[in-house]
XYZ file of N, CA and C in Angstrom:
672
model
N 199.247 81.671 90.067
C 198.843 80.269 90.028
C 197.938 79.924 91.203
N 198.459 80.546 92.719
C 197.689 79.924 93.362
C 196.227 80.607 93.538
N 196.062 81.810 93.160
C 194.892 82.224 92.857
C 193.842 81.664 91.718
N 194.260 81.502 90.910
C 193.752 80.603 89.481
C 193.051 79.153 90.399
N 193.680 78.625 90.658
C 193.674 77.230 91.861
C 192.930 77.799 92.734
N 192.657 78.701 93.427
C 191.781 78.925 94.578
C 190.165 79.190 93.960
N 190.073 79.451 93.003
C 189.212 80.188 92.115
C 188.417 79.069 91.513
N 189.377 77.895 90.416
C 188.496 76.577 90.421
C 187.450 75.907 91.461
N 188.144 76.171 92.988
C 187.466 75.474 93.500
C 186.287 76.212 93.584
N 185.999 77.302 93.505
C 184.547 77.689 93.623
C 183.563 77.562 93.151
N 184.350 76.694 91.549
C 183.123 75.868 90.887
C 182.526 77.210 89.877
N 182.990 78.287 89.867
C 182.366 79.490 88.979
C 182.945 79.845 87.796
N 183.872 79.113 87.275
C 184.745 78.849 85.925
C 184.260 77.867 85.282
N 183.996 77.666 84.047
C 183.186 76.807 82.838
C 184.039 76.526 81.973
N 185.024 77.734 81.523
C 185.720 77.198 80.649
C 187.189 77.830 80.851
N 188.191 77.492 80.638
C 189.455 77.974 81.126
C 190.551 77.984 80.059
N 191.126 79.139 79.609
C 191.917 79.022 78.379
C 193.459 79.288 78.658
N 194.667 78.205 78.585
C 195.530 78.353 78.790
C 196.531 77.958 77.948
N 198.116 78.104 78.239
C 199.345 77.825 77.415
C 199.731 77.400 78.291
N 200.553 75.811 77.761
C 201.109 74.811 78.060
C 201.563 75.192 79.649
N 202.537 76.002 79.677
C 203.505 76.267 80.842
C 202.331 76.793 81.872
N 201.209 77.382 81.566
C 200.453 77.451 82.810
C 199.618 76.010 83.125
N 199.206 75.401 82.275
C 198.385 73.676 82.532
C 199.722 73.393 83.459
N 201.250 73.070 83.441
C 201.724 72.566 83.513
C 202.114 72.939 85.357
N 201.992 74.616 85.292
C 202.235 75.235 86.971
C 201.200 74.838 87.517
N 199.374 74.806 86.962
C 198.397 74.109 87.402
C 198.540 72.939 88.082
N 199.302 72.147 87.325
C 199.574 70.911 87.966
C 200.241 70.538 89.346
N 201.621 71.574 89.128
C 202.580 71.390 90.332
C 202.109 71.869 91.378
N 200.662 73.043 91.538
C 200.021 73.555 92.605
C 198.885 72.598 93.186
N 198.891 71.402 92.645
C 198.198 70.298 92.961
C 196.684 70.904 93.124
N 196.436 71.786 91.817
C 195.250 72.703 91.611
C 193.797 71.038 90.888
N 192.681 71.387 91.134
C 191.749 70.841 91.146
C 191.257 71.151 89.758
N 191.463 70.195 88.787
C 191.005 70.627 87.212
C 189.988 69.857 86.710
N 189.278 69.408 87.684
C 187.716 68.614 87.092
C 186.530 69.211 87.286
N 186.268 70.464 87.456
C 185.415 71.148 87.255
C 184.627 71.606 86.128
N 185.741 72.680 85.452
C 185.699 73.064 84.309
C 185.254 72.315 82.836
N 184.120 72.368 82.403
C 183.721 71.681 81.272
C 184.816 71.505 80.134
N 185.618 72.612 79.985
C 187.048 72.367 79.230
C 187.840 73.535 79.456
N 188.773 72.518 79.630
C 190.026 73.277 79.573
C 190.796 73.452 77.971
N 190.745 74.906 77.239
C 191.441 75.098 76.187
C 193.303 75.337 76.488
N 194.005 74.369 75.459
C 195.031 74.514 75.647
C 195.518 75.132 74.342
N 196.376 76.311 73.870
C 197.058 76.707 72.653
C 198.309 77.254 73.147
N 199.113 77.764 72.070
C 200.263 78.303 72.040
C 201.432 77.089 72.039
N 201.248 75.580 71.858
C 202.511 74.881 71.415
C 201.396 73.852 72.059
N 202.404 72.105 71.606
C 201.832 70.995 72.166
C 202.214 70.805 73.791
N 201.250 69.868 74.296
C 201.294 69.807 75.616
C 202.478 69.067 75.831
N 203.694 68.606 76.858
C 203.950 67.762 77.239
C 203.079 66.450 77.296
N 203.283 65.259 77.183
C 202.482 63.994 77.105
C 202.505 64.013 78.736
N 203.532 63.753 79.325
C 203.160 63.532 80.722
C 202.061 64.447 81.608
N 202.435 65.500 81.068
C 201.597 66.816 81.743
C 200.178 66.567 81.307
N 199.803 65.898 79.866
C 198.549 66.153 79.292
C 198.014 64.446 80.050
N 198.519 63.435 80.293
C 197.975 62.525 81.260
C 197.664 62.227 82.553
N 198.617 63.477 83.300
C 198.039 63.416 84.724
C 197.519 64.601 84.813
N 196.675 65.711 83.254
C 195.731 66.056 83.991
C 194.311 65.549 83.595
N 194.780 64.787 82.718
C 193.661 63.429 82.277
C 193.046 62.847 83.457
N 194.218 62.401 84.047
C 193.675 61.509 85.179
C 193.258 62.328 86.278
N 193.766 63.438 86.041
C 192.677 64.466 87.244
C 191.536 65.079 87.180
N 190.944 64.488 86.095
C 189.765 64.968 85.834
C 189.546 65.681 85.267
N 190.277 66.242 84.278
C 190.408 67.632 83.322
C 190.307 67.282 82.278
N 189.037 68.151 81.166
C 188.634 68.122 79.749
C 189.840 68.708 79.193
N 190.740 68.437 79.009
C 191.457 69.071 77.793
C 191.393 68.960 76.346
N 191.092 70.389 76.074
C 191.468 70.329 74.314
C 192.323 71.399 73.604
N 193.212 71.032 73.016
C 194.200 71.155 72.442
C 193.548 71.955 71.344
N 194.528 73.617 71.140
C 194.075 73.888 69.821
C 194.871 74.598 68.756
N 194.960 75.254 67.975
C 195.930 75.603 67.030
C 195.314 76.913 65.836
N 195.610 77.985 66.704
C 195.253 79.285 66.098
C 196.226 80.366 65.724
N 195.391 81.856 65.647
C 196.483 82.716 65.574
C 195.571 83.987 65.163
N 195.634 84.990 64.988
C 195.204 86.368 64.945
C 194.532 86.199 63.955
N 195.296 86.122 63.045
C 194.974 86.492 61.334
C 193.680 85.095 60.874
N 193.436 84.579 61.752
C 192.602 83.330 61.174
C 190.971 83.439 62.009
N 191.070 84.577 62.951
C 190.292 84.976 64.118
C 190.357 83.932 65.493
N 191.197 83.684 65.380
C 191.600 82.547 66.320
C 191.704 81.164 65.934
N 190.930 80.267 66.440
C 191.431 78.726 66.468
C 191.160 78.159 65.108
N 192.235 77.556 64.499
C 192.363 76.375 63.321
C 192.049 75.272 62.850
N 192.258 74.644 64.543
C 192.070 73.512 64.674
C 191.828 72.968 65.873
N 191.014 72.145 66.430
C 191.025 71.208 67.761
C 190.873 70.343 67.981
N 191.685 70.084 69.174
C 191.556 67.956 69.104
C 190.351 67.875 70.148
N 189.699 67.118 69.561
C 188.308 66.740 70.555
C 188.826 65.724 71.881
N 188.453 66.301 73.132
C 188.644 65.190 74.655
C 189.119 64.253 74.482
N 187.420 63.162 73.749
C 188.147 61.787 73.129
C 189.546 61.377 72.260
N 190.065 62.521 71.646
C 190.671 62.048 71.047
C 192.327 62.388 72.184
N 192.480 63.118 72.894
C 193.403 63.731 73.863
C 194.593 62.797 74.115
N 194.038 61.379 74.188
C 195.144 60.671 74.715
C 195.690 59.557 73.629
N 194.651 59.610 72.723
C 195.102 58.849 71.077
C 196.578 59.655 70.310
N 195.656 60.921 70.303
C 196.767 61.809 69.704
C 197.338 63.046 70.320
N 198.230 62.014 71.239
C 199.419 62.891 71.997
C 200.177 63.934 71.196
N 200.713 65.024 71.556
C 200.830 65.850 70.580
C 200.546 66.691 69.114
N 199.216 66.132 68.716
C 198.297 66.929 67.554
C 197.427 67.700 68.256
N 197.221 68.909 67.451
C 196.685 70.231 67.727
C 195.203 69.759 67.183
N 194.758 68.523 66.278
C 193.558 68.404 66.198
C 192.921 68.504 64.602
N 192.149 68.556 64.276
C 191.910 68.370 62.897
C 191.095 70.003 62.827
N 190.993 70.144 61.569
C 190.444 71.686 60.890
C 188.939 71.414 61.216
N 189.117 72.738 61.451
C 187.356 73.084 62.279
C 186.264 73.471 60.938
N 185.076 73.453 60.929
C 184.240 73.801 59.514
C 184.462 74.563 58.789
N 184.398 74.796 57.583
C 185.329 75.834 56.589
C 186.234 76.125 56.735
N 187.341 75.341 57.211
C 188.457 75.810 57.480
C 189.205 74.629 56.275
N 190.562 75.095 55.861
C 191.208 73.788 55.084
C 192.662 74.289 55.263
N 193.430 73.125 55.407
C 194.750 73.142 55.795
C 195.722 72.469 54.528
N 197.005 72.774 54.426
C 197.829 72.303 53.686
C 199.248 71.987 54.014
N 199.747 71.298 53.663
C 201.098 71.564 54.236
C 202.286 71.467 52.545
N 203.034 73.227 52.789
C 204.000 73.087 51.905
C 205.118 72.828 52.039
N 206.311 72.527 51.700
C 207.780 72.481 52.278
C 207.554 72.399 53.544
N 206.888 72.059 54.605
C 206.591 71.249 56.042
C 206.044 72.670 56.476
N 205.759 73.747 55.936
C 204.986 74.895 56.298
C 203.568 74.831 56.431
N 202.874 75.407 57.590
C 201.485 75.007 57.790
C 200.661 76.007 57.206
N 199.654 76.220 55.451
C 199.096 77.227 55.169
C 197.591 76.784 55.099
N 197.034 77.977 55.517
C 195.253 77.818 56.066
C 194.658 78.761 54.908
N 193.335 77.923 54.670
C 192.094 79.092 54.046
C 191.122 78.791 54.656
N 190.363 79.780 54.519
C 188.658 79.512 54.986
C 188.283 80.876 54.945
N 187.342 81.335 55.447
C 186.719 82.299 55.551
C 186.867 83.342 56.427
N 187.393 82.782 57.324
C 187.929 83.581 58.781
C 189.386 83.721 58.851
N 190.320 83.330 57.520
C 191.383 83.916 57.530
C 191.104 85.521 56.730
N 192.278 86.366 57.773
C 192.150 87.856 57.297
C 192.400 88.028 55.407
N 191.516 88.650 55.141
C 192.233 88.980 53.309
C 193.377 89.190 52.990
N 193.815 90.266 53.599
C 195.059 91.009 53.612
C 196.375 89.997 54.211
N 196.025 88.738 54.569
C 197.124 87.683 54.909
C 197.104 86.789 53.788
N 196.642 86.780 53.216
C 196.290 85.660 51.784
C 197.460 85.579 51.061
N 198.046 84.951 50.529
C 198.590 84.986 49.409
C 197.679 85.227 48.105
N 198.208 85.463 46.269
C 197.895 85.103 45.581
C 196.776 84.087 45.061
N 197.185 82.781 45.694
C 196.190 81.568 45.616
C 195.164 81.741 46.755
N 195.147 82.955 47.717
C 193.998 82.417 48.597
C 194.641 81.567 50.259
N 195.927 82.021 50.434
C 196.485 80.601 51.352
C 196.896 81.448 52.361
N 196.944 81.513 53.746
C 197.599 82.252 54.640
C 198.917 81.264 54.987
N 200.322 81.789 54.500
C 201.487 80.877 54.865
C 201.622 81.592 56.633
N 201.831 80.629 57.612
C 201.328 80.874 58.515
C 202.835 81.123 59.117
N 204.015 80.254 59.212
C 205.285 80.585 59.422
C 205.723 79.618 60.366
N 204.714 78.431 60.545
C 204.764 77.925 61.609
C 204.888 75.950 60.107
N 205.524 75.172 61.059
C 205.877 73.956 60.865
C 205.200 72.966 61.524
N 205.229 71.997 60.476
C 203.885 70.807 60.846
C 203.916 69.961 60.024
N 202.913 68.799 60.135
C 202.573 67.456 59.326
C 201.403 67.651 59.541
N 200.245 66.769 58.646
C 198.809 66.026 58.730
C 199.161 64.686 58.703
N 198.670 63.819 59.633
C 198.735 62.558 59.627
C 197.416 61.845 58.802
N 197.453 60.635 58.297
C 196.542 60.093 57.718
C 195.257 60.262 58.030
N 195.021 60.487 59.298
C 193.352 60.721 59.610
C 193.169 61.956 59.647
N 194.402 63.256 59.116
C 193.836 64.495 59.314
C 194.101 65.473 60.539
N 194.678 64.673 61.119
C 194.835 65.592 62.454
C 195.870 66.204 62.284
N 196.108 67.403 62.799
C 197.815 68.434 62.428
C 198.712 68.370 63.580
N 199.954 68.242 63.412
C 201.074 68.340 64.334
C 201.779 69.563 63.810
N 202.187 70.385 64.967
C 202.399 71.639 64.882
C 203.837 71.499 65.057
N 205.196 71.327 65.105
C 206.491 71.211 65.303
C 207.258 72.330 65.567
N 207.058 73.577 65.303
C 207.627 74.755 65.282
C 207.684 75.905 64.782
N 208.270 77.007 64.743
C 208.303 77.973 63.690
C 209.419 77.876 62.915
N 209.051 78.607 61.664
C 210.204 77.992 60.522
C 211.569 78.613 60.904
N 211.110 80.085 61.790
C 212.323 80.771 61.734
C 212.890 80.435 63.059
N 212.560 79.129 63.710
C 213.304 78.707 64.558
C 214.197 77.251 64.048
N 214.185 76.929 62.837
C 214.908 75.666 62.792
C 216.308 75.625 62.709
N 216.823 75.076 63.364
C 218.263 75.294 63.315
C 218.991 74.222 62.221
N 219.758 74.675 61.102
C 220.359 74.202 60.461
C 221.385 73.759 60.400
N 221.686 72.209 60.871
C 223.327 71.927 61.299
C 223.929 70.750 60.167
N 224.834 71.128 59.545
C 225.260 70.107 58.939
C 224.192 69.509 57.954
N 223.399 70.272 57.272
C 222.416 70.367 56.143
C 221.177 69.703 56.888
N 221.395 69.213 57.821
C 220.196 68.734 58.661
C 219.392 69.710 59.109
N 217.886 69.666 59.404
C 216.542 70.614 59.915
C 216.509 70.017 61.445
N 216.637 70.978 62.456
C 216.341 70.153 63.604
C 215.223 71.145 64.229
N 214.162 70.941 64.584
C 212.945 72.001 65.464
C 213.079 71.788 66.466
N 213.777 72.984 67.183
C 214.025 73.011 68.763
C 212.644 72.529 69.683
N 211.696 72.647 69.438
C 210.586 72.264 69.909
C 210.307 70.375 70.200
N 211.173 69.682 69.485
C 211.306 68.325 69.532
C 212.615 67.957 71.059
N 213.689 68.819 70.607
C 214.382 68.406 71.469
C 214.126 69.133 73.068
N 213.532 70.063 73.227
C 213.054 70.539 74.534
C 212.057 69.832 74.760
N 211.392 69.321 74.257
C 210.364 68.178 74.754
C 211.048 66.797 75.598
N 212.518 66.207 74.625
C 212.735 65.672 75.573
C 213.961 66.001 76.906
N 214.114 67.009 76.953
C 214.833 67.492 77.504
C 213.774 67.677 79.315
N 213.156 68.495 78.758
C 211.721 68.245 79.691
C 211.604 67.054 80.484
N 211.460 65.849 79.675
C 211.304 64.268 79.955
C 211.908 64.279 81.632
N 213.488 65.390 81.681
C 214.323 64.614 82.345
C 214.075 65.081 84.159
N 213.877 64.383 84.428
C 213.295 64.633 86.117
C 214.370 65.707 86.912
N 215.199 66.563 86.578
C 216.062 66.761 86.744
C 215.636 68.755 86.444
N 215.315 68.415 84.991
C 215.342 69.580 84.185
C 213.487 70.088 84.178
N 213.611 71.321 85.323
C 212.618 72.063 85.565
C 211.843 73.188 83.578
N 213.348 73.449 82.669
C 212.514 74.508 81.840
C 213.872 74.575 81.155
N 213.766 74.663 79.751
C 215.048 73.827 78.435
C 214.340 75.193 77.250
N 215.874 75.461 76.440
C 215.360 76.367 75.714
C 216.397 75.646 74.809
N 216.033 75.326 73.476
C 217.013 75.198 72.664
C 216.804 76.089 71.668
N 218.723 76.556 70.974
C 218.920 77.680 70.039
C 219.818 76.916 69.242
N 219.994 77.297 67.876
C 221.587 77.265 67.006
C 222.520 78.258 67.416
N 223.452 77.874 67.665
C 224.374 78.592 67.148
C 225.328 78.698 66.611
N 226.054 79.945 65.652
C 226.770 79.643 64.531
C 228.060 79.016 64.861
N 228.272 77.998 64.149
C 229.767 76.912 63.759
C 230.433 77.246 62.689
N 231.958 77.224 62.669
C 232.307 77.455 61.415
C 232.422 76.176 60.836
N 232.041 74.920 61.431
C 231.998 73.719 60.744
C 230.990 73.226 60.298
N 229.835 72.963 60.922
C 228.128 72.674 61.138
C 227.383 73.684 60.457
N 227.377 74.803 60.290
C 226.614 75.709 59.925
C 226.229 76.340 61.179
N 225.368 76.110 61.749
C 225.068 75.521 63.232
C 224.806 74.430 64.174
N 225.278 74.529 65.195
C 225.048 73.486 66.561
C 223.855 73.873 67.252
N 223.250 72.606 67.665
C 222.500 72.863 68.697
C 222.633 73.029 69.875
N 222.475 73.910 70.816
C 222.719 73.852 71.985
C 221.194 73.950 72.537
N 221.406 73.837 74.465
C 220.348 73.771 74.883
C 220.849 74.610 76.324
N 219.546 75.925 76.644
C 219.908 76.357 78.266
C 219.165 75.666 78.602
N 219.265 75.262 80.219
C 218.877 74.441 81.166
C 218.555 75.154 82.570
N 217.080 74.980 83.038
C 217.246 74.941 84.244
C 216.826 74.119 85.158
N 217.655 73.822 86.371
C 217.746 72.595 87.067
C 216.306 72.743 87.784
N 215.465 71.575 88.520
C 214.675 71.645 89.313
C 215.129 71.898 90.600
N 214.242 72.569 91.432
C 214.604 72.703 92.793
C 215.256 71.242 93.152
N 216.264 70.831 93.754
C 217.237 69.796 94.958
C 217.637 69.116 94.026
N 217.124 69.191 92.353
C 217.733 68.469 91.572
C 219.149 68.557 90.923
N 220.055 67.461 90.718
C 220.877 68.222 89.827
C 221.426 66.960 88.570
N 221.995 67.159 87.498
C 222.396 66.760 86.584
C 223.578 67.203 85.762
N 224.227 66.570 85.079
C 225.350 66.677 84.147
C 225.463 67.205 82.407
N 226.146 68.083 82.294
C 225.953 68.305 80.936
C 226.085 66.638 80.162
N 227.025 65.991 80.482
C 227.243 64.302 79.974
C 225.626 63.503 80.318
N 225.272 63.702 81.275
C 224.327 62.884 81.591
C 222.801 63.360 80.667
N 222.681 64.881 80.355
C 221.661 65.324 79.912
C 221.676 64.771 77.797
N 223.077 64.505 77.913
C 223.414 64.711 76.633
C 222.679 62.944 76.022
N 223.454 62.194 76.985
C 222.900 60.643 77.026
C 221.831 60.207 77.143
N 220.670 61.254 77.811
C 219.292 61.046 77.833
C 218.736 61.621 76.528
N 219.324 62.758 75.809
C 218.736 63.290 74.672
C 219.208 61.802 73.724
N 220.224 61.317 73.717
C 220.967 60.306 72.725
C 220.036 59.529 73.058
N 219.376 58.933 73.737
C 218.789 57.706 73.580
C 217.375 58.097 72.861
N 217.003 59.349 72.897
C 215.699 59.181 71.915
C 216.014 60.069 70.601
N 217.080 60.858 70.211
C 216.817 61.271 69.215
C 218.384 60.948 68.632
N 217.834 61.164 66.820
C 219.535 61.188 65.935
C 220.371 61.520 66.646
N 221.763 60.824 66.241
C 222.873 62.455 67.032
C 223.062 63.724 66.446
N 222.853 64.297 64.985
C 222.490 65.339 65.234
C 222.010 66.126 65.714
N 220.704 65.753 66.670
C 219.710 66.545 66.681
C 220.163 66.793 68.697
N 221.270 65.963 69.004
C 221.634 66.212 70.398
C 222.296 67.277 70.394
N 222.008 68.768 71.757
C 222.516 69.488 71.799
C 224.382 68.744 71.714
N 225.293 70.020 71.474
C 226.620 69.797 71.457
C 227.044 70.574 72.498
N 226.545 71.597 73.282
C 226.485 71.902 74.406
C 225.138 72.466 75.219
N 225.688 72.695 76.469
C 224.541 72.472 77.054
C 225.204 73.201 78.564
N 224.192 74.694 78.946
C 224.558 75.353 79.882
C 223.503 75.422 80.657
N 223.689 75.708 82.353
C 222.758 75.487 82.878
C 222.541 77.198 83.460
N 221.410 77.196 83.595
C 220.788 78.864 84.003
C 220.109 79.204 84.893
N 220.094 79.921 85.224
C 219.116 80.401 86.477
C 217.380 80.871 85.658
């Protein structure tokens, strides 16, 4: 990190391609991100907080939504749009077309591989999402991460987001695991921030106030 950061300042980087958790160490190194004509972000949505103070630091961010088999990027959210649409990966790039089946995200165009196609022409990608009315895609998870509790769909990717939120909680992993009542529970590992500390009760009450109670871990361990 602090090399990456020493390196901006020299002004000899144009464009900079990263995943969330490095924008996010960028930040805490109180690294200089207004240089760079853009900063590419992929591999999951940004934190909102993380994606506004590096807004306000002067950093092009754009958000994007790729993968091997498609030759890379899917989709991107343009600068302007960065702080409209907090968490969308951005709308489909030229010849590209998106669908969404059973909340599964499947792509065609030209630059998806053949040999990934389905039948109809569709690469089922394995990954979970919406299109909102103007087109832009929200990426939510992978399918084979949803945990199934009590016939409910919960995408761990929602509740580590707000888990994140909590000033407390440095890095949150949520898993199912098997119940003989639930199907599965959600749980969540935790790790504390440096001098910080918090309560499994207290973490549980901050998840309760923004999401269902299903979707609140039922336990919750803390980790190194």
């Amino acid at each position: 990190t602090e090399q990456v950061a020493s390196t901006l300042v020299s002004g000899e980087i144009s464009v900079l391609s990263l995943v969330p958790t490095q924008l996010i160490r960028l930040l805490e190194a109180d690294a200089d991100l207004s240089d760079p004509r853009a900063i590419l972000i992929g591999g999951g949505p940004v934190p909102a907080d993380a994606l506004q103070e590096a807004i306000d630091r002067g950093a092009t961010v754009v958000q994007t939504y790729g993968m091997t088999e498609t030759c890379s990027q899917v989709t991107t959210l343009a600068p302007s749009d960065a702080a409209r649409k907090v968490g969308s990966a951005g709308r489909p790039l030229l010849t590209t077309h998106l669908r969404i089946e059973e909340g599964e995200i499947l792509v065609q165009g030209p630059t998806v591989s053949r040999d990934s196609l389905d039948p109809d022409g569709w690469l089922h990608t394995g990954d979970m999402g919406h299109i909102d009315e103007e087109g832009f895609l929200y990426v939510t998870g992978r399918r084979s991460e949803v945990i199934v509790t009590g016939g409910e769909n919960v995408m761990p990717a929602e509740v580590e987001s707000v888990l994140l939120a909590h000033r407390a909680v440095a890095d949150a992993a949520v898993v199912g695991r098997a119940d003989p009542e639930w199907q599965e529970v959600v749980c969540a590992l935790i790790v504390l921030a440096e001098d910080r500390e918090a309560t499994e009760e207290e973490l549980r009450a901050h998840c309760a106030a923004s999401l269902v109670p299903f979707k609140v871990p039922k336990r919750i361990d803390f980790v190194s």
